[in-house]
């Protein structure tokens, strides 16, 4: 991941369990950059993230989902674009944000 993530400052990766890692960033901005860049893959495997604000036991960490960008090329003019996007997004767990281009 260190070669993939282009951060301004260093970060440290600690193995804390089987397939469970703690990543410590020196800069909050670097953390946000990586967080906003999701989803991330490592060796073609999806990497799931969560932000820890306080110490927590390993067995309390539940990594179950990751956001994805879904691009819809075109839409029938009779559909309300926002309603359509929310209907599609709800089948995948919800919509975090959406963008509608003029030619959609």
mmCIF file of C-alpha atoms in Angstrom:
data_model
loop_
_atom_site.group_PDB
_atom_site.id
_atom_site.type_symbol
_atom_site.label_atom_id
_atom_site.label_comp_id
_atom_site.label_asym_id
_atom_site.label_seq_id
_atom_site.Cartn_x
_atom_site.Cartn_y
_atom_site.Cartn_z
ATOM 1 C CA UNK A 1 0.000 0.000 0.000
ATOM 2 C CA UNK A 2 2.905 2.325 0.684
ATOM 3 C CA UNK A 3 3.819 2.409 -2.998
ATOM 4 C CA UNK A 4 0.173 2.922 -4.008
ATOM 5 C CA UNK A 5 -0.783 5.717 -1.624
ATOM 6 C CA UNK A 6 0.900 9.040 -2.375
ATOM 7 C CA UNK A 7 0.826 10.753 1.008
ATOM 8 C CA UNK A 8 2.598 13.940 2.051
ATOM 9 C CA UNK A 9 3.890 12.430 5.301
ATOM 10 C CA UNK A 10 4.753 8.926 6.421
ATOM 11 C CA UNK A 11 2.265 6.389 7.695
ATOM 12 C CA UNK A 12 2.759 3.147 9.566
ATOM 13 C CA UNK A 13 1.024 -0.186 9.001
ATOM 14 C CA UNK A 14 0.823 -2.571 11.962
ATOM 15 C CA UNK A 15 -0.545 -6.108 11.774
ATOM 16 C CA UNK A 16 -2.953 -6.537 14.704
ATOM 17 C CA UNK A 17 -4.669 -9.792 13.715
ATOM 18 C CA UNK A 18 -5.299 -12.179 10.857
ATOM 19 C CA UNK A 19 -6.056 -9.964 7.858
ATOM 20 C CA UNK A 20 -6.463 -7.012 10.239
ATOM 21 C CA UNK A 21 -4.148 -4.004 10.140
ATOM 22 C CA UNK A 22 -3.891 -0.698 11.946
ATOM 23 C CA UNK A 23 -2.734 2.195 9.771
ATOM 24 C CA UNK A 24 -1.427 5.272 11.567
ATOM 25 C CA UNK A 25 -1.087 8.481 9.561
ATOM 26 C CA UNK A 26 1.110 11.395 10.608
ATOM 27 C CA UNK A 27 -1.257 13.855 8.919
ATOM 28 C CA UNK A 28 -5.048 13.951 9.143
ATOM 29 C CA UNK A 29 -5.098 15.239 5.541
ATOM 30 C CA UNK A 30 -3.378 12.059 4.335
ATOM 31 C CA UNK A 31 -5.960 9.928 6.135
ATOM 32 C CA UNK A 32 -8.781 11.896 4.491
ATOM 33 C CA UNK A 33 -7.133 11.560 1.068
ATOM 34 C CA UNK A 34 -6.973 7.771 1.410
ATOM 35 C CA UNK A 35 -10.473 7.608 2.932
ATOM 36 C CA UNK A 36 -11.996 9.595 0.050
ATOM 37 C CA UNK A 37 -10.114 7.523 -2.546
ATOM 38 C CA UNK A 38 -11.926 4.307 -1.634
ATOM 39 C CA UNK A 39 -12.453 1.634 -2.764
ATOM 40 C CA UNK A 40 -8.880 0.350 -2.623
ATOM 41 C CA UNK A 41 -7.626 -3.029 -3.797
ATOM 42 C CA UNK A 42 -4.491 -4.856 -2.662
ATOM 43 C CA UNK A 43 -3.476 -7.852 -4.790
ATOM 44 C CA UNK A 44 -6.961 -7.720 -6.361
ATOM 45 C CA UNK A 45 -8.631 -7.987 -2.938
ATOM 46 C CA UNK A 46 -10.941 -5.268 -1.613
ATOM 47 C CA UNK A 47 -9.519 -3.442 1.415
ATOM 48 C CA UNK A 48 -12.176 -2.467 3.974
ATOM 49 C CA UNK A 49 -11.588 0.541 6.244
ATOM 50 C CA UNK A 50 -12.967 2.052 9.400
ATOM 51 C CA UNK A 51 -11.795 5.064 11.375
ATOM 52 C CA UNK A 52 -10.994 4.374 15.014
ATOM 53 C CA UNK A 53 -11.495 7.350 17.314
ATOM 54 C CA UNK A 54 -10.618 5.452 20.476
ATOM 55 C CA UNK A 55 -9.001 2.195 21.552
ATOM 56 C CA UNK A 56 -11.167 -0.815 20.767
ATOM 57 C CA UNK A 57 -10.810 -4.576 21.140
ATOM 58 C CA UNK A 58 -10.038 -6.412 17.896
ATOM 59 C CA UNK A 59 -13.143 -8.590 18.140
ATOM 60 C CA UNK A 60 -15.304 -5.443 18.265
ATOM 61 C CA UNK A 61 -14.113 -4.268 14.834
ATOM 62 C CA UNK A 62 -16.673 -5.143 12.148
ATOM 63 C CA UNK A 63 -15.606 -4.393 8.584
ATOM 64 C CA UNK A 64 -18.628 -5.181 6.441
ATOM 65 C CA UNK A 65 -18.934 -2.649 3.621
ATOM 66 C CA UNK A 66 -17.144 -0.240 1.329
ATOM 67 C CA UNK A 67 -18.400 2.626 -0.843
ATOM 68 C CA UNK A 68 -18.247 2.310 -4.635
ATOM 69 C CA UNK A 69 -18.701 4.660 -7.540
ATOM 70 C CA UNK A 70 -21.405 3.504 -9.917
ATOM 71 C CA UNK A 71 -21.593 5.231 -13.293
ATOM 72 C CA UNK A 72 -24.866 5.215 -15.223
ATOM 73 C CA UNK A 73 -24.321 6.241 -18.826
ATOM 74 C CA UNK A 74 -27.782 7.429 -19.858
ATOM 75 C CA UNK A 75 -31.333 7.712 -18.599
ATOM 76 C CA UNK A 76 -34.774 7.935 -20.156
ATOM 77 C CA UNK A 77 -35.999 11.550 -19.971
ATOM 78 C CA UNK A 78 -39.250 10.555 -18.238
ATOM 79 C CA UNK A 79 -37.374 9.316 -15.140
ATOM 80 C CA UNK A 80 -36.530 11.681 -12.308
ATOM 81 C CA UNK A 81 -32.750 11.422 -12.144
ATOM 82 C CA UNK A 82 -32.410 11.842 -8.367
ATOM 83 C CA UNK A 83 -35.134 9.278 -7.634
ATOM 84 C CA UNK A 84 -33.586 6.822 -10.088
ATOM 85 C CA UNK A 85 -30.123 7.180 -8.552
ATOM 86 C CA UNK A 86 -31.481 6.697 -5.032
ATOM 87 C CA UNK A 87 -33.513 3.650 -6.116
ATOM 88 C CA UNK A 88 -30.447 2.052 -7.694
ATOM 89 C CA UNK A 89 -28.203 3.039 -4.793
ATOM 90 C CA UNK A 90 -30.582 1.647 -2.182
ATOM 91 C CA UNK A 91 -30.181 -1.819 -3.686
ATOM 92 C CA UNK A 92 -26.453 -1.557 -2.919
ATOM 93 C CA UNK A 93 -26.808 -0.240 0.629
ATOM 94 C CA UNK A 94 -27.503 3.461 0.097
ATOM 95 C CA UNK A 95 -26.221 6.590 -1.584
ATOM 96 C CA UNK A 96 -23.455 8.680 -0.011
ATOM 97 C CA UNK A 97 -23.469 11.319 -2.740
ATOM 98 C CA UNK A 98 -24.258 11.628 -6.411
ATOM 99 C CA UNK A 99 -23.349 13.768 -9.389
ATOM 100 C CA UNK A 100 -25.611 14.389 -12.362
ATOM 101 C CA UNK A 101 -24.034 15.591 -15.588
ATOM 102 C CA UNK A 102 -25.935 17.670 -18.129
ATOM 103 C CA UNK A 103 -26.005 14.866 -20.721
ATOM 104 C CA UNK A 104 -27.434 12.263 -18.298
#
